Short mmCIF file of C-alpha atoms in Angstrom, two decimals:
data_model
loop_
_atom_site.label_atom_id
_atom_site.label_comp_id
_atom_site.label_asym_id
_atom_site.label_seq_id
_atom_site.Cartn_x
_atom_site.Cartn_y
_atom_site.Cartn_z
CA UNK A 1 -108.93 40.78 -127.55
CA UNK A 2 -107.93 43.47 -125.26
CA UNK A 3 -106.47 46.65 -126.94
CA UNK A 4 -102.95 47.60 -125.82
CA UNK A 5 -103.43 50.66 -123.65
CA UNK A 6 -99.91 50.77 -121.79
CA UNK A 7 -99.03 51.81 -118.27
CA UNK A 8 -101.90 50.94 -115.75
CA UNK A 9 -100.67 52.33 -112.66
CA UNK A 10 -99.04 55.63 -111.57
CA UNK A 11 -95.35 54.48 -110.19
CA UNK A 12 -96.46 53.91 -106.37
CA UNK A 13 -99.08 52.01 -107.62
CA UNK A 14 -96.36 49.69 -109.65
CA UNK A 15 -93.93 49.68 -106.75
CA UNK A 16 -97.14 48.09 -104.46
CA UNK A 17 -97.58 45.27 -107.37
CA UNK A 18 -94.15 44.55 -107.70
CA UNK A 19 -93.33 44.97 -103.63
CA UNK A 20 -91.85 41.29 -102.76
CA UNK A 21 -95.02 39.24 -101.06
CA UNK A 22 -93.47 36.91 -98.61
CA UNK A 23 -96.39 34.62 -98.73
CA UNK A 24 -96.16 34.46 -102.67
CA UNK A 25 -91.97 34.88 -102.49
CA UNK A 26 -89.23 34.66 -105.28
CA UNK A 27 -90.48 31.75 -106.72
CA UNK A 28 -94.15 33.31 -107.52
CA UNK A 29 -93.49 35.48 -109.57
CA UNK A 30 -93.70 35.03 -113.38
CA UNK A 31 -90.81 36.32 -115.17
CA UNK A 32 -92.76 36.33 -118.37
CA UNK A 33 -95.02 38.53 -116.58
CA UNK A 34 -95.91 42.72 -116.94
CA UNK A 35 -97.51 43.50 -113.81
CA UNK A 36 -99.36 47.44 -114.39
CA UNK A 37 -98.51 47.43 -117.98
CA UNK A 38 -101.03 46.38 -120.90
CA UNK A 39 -99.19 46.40 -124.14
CA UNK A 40 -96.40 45.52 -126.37
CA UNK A 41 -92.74 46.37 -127.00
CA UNK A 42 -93.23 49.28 -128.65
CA UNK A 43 -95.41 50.74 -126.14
CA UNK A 44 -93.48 49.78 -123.09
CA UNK A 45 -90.16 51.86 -125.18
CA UNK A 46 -92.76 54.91 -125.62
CA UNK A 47 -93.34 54.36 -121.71
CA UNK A 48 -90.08 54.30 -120.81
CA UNK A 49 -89.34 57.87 -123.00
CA UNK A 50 -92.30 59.28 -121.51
CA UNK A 51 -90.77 58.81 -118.14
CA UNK A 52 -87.45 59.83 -118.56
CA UNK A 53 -88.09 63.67 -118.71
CA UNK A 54 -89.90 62.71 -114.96
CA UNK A 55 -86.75 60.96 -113.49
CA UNK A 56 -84.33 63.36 -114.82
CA UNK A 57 -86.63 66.47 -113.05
CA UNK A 58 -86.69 64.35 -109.69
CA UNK A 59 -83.19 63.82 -109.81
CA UNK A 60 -82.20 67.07 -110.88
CA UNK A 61 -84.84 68.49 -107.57
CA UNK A 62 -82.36 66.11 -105.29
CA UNK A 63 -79.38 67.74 -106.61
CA UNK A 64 -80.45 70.88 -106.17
CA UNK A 65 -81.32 70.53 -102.62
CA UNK A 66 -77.78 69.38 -101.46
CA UNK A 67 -76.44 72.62 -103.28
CA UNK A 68 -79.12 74.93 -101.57
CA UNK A 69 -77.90 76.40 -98.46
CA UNK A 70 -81.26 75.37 -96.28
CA UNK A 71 -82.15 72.56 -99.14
CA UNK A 72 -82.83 68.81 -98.12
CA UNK A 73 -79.76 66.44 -97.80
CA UNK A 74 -81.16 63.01 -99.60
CA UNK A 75 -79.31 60.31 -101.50
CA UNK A 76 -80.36 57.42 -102.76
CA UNK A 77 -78.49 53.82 -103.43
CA UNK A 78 -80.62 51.61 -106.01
CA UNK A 79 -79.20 47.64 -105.61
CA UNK A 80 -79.97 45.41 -108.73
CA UNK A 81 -79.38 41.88 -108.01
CA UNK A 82 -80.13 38.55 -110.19
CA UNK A 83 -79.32 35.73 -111.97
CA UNK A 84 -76.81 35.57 -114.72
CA UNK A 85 -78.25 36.90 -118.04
CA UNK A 86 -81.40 38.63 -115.90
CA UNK A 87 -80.50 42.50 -117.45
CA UNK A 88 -78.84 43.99 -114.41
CA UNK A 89 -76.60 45.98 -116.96
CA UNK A 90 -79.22 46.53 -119.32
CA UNK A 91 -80.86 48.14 -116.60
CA UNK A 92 -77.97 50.35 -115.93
CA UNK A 93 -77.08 51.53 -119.06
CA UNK A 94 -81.07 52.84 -119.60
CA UNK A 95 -81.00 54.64 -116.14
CA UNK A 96 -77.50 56.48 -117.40
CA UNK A 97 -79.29 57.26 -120.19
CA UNK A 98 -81.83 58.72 -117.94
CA UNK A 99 -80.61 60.34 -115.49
CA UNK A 100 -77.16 61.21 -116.86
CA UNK A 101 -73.87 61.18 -115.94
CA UNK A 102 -73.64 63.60 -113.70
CA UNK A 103 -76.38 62.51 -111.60
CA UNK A 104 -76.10 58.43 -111.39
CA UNK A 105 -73.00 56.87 -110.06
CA UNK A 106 -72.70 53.30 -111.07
CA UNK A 107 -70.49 50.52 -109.25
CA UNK A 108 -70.36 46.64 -110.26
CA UNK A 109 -69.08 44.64 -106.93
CA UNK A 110 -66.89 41.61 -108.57
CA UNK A 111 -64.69 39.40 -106.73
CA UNK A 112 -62.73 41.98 -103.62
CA UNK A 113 -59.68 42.57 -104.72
CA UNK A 114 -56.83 41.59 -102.01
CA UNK A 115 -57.34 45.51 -100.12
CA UNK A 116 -60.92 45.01 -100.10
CA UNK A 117 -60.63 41.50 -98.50
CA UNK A 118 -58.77 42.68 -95.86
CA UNK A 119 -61.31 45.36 -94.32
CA UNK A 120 -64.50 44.22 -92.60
CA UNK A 121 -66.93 43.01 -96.18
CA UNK A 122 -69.29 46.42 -95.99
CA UNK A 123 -65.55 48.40 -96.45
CA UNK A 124 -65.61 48.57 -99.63
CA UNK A 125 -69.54 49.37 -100.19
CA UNK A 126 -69.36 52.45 -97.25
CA UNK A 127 -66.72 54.12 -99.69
CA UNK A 128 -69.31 54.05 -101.90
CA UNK A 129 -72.23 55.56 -101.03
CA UNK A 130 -73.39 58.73 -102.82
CA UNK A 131 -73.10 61.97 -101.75
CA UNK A 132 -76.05 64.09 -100.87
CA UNK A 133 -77.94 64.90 -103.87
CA UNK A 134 -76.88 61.80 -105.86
CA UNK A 135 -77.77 58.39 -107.15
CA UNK A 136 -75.74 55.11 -106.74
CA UNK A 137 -76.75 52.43 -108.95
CA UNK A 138 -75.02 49.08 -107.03
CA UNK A 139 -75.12 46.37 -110.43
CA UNK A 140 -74.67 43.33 -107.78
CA UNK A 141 -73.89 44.48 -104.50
CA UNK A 142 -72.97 43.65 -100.75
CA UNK A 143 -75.83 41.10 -101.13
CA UNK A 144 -72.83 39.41 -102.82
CA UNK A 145 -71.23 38.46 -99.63
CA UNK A 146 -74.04 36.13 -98.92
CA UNK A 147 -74.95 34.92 -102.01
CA UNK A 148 -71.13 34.36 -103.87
CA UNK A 149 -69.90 33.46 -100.63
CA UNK A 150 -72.59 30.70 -99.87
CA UNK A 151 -73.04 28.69 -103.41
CA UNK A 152 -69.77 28.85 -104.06
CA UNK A 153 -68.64 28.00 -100.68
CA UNK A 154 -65.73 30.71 -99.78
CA UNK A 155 -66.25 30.41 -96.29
CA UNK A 156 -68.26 28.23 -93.31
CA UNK A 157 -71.58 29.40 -92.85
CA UNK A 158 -70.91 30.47 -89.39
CA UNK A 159 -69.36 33.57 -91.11
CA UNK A 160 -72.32 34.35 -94.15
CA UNK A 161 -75.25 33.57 -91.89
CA UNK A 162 -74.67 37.00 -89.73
CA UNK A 163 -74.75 38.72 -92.71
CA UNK A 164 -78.53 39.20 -93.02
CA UNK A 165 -78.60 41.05 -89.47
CA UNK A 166 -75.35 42.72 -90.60
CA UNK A 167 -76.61 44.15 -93.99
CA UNK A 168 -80.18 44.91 -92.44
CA UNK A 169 -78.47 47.02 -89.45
CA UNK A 170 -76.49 48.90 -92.20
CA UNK A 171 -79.34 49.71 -94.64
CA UNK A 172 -81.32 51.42 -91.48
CA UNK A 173 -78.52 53.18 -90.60
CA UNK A 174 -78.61 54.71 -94.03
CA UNK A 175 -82.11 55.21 -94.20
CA UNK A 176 -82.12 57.26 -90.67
CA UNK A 177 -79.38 59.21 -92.03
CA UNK A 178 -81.03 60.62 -95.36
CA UNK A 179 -80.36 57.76 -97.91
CA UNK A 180 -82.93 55.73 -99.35
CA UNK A 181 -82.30 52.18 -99.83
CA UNK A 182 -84.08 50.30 -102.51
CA UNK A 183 -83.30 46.92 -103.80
CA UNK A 184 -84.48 45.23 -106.90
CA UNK A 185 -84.19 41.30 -107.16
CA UNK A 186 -84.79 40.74 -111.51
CA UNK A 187 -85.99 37.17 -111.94
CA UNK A 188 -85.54 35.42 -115.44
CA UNK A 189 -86.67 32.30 -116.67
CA UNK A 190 -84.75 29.41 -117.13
CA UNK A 191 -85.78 29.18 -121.11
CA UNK A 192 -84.96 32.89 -121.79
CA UNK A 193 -81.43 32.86 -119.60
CA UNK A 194 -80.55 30.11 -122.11
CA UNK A 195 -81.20 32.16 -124.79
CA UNK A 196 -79.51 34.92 -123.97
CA UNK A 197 -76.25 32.47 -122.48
CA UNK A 198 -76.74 31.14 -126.06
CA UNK A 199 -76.12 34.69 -127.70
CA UNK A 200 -72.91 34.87 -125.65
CA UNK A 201 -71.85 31.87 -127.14
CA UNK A 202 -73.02 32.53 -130.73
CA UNK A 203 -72.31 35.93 -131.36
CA UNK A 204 -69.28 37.64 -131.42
CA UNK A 205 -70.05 41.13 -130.51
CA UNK A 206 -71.29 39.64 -126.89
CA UNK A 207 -68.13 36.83 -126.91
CA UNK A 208 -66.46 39.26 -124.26
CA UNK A 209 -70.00 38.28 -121.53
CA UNK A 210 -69.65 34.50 -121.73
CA UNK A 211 -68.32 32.86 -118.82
CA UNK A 212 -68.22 29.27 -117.93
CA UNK A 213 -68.90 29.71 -114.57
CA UNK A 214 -72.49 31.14 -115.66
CA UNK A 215 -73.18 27.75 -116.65
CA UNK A 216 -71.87 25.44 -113.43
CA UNK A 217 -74.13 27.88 -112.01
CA UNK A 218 -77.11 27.15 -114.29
CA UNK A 219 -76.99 23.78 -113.17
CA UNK A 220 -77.72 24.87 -109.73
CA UNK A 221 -80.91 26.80 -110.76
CA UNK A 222 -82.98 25.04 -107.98
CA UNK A 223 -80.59 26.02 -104.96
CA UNK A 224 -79.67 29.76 -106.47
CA UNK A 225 -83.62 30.02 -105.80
CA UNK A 226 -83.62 28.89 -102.01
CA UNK A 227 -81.20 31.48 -101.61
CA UNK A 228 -82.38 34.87 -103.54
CA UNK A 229 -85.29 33.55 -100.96
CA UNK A 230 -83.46 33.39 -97.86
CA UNK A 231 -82.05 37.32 -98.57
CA UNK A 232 -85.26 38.29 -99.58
CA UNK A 233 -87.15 36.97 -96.47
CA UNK A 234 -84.45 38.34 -93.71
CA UNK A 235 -83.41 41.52 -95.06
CA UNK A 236 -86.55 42.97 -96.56
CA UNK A 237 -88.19 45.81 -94.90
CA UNK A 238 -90.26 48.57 -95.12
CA UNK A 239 -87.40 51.39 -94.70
CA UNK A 240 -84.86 49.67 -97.49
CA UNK A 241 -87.88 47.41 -99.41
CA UNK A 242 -87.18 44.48 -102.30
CA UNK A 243 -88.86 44.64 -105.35
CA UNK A 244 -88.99 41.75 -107.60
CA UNK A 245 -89.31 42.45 -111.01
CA UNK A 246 -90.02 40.19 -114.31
CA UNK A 247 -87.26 40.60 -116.68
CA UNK A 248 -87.86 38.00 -119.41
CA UNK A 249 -88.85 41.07 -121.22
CA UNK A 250 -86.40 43.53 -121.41
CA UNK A 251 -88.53 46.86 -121.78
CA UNK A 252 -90.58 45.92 -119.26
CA UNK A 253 -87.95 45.43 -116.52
CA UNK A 254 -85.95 48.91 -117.54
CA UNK A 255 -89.52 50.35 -117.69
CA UNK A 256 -90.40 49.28 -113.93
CA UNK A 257 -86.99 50.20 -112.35
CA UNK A 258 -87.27 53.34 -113.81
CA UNK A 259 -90.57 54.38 -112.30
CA UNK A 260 -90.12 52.51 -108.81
CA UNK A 261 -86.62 54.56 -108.42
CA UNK A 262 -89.71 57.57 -109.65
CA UNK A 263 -91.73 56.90 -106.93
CA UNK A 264 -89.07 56.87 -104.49
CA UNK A 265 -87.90 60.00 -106.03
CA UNK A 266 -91.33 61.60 -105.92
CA UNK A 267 -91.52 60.06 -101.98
CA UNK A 268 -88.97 62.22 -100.93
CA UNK A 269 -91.68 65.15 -101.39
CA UNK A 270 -88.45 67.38 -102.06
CA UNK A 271 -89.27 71.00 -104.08
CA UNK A 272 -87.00 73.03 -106.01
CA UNK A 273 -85.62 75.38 -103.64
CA UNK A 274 -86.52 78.96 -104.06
CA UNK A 275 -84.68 81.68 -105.56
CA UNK A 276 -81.74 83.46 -103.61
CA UNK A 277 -81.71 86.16 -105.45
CA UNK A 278 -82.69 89.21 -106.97
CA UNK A 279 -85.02 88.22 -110.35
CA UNK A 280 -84.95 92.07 -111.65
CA UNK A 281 -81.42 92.97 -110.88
CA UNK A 282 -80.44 89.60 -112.21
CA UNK A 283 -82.18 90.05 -115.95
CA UNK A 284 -81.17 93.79 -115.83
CA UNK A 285 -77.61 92.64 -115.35
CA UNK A 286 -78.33 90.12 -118.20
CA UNK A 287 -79.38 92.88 -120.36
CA UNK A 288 -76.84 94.99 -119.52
CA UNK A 289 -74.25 92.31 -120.49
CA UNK A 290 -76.23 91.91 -123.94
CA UNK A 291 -75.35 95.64 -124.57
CA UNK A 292 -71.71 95.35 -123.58
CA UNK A 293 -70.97 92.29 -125.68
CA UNK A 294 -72.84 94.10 -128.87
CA UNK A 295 -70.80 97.33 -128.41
CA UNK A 296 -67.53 95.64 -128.36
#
């Protein structure tokens, strides 16, 4: 029996397993699955707290760059897409956690409300892409104006199908400008989204997630596939890459978002921008303020 030993691969090693693999696609990849990690629960929750302090430095080097006069201006815009029940706001509330507040900006595209649906469908995204030095977190995203728009059938496909060149167009345009693009497709079984549906149903204190509409959609489990295909096939690339990660287990999937939006971080080969100032005048003055307050 193999001994649980935990991580197996530094963060752009994970990124490279979990990289989407057109010949393999959507479809083969096990969501049961913990590509680069060898252990159990526990492990993969001591994993994800050894990373954290790593994030939150990379994050905090970012910010510090847009503030520095002659620093780097980077961003970066993290999309989480899914099926129902596959942990896209699980995900979302252990990168706040991470990073912090003040360093993570979190949107969750719904339905477009009757403004948004009357501006071209990126509108409403372009207001909200980070400023330099931040991170958005997109918990569905315009990848919705395919997807929604296709299974449930809000419009011809004459006006979805340009989409993929329209979205992949968009992304490069970010990319060339400073702001890193990467997308992360979760992937759930169909016994463990029943599960979790069934704790919507069950328990009270998740009553508020259960929507019928999850399960018409269930039902369609077969044709939700072709599609997360189709977007993953046109719009992946090297400059704004998918990722598809296994999220039947929870700690695993937080655990491997984390460190791919690490190695991203870490890609950026940004440093903590040097000093402006005068170190020895600076502590005397700190001194001298330690004397003032204690004569007062």
């Amino acid at each position: 029996m193999t001994e649980s030993t935990g991580p197996l691969t530094d963060p752009a090693g994970l990124a490279a397993a979990l990289r989407f693999d057109p010949e393999s696609g959507f479809a083969g990849v096990d969501p049961h699955s913990t590509p680069g990690f060898d252990g159990k629960k526990s492990d993969g929750r001591s994993a994800q707290d050894a990373d954290a302090p790593l994030i939150r430095s990379a994050q905090e080097c970012l910010h510090a760059n847009a503030l520095a006069p002659d620093g780097a201006r980077r961003a970066l815009v993290l999309v989480l897409q899914g099926r129902d029940a596959a942990g896209k706001g699980g995900v979302v509330r252990h990168l706040s956690g991470t990073v912090g507040p003040h360093g993570l900006q979190t949107t969750a595209f719904g339905v477009p409300t009757d403004e948004e649906a009357s501006h071209h469908f990126l509108w409403r995204v372009q207001r909200r892409i980070p400023p330099w030095g931040r991170i958005a977190v997109f918990d569905r995203s315009h990848y919705e104006d395919i997807l929604a728009v296709r299974m449930h059938e809000l419009a011809p496909r004459s006006v979805w199908e340009p989409r993929y060149e329209t979205i992949t167009e968009f992304e490069e345009g970010l990319v060339l400008n400073g702001i890193d693009v990467v997308k992360i497709m979760l992937t759930v079984s169909q016994d463990e989204q029943a599960e979790r549906l069934r704790e919507r149903i069950v328990i009270p204190e998740k009553a508020w997630k259960h929507s019928a509409s999850d399960l018409e959609d269930r039902l369609r489990w077969h044709e939700y596939s072709e599609a997360f295909e189709d977007v993953l096939h046109r719009t992946d690339s090297d400059s704004a890459p998918w990722y598809v990660v296994p999220s039947d287990r929870k700690w695993y999937a937080r655990w491997a978002v984390g460190r791919i939006l690490l190695h991203h971080l870490e890609a950026m080969d940004l440093a903590f921008p040097p000093a402006d100032f005068d170190r020895d005048a600076a502590l005397a003055a700190l001194e001298d303020s330690a004397r003032t307050i204690a004569a007062d």
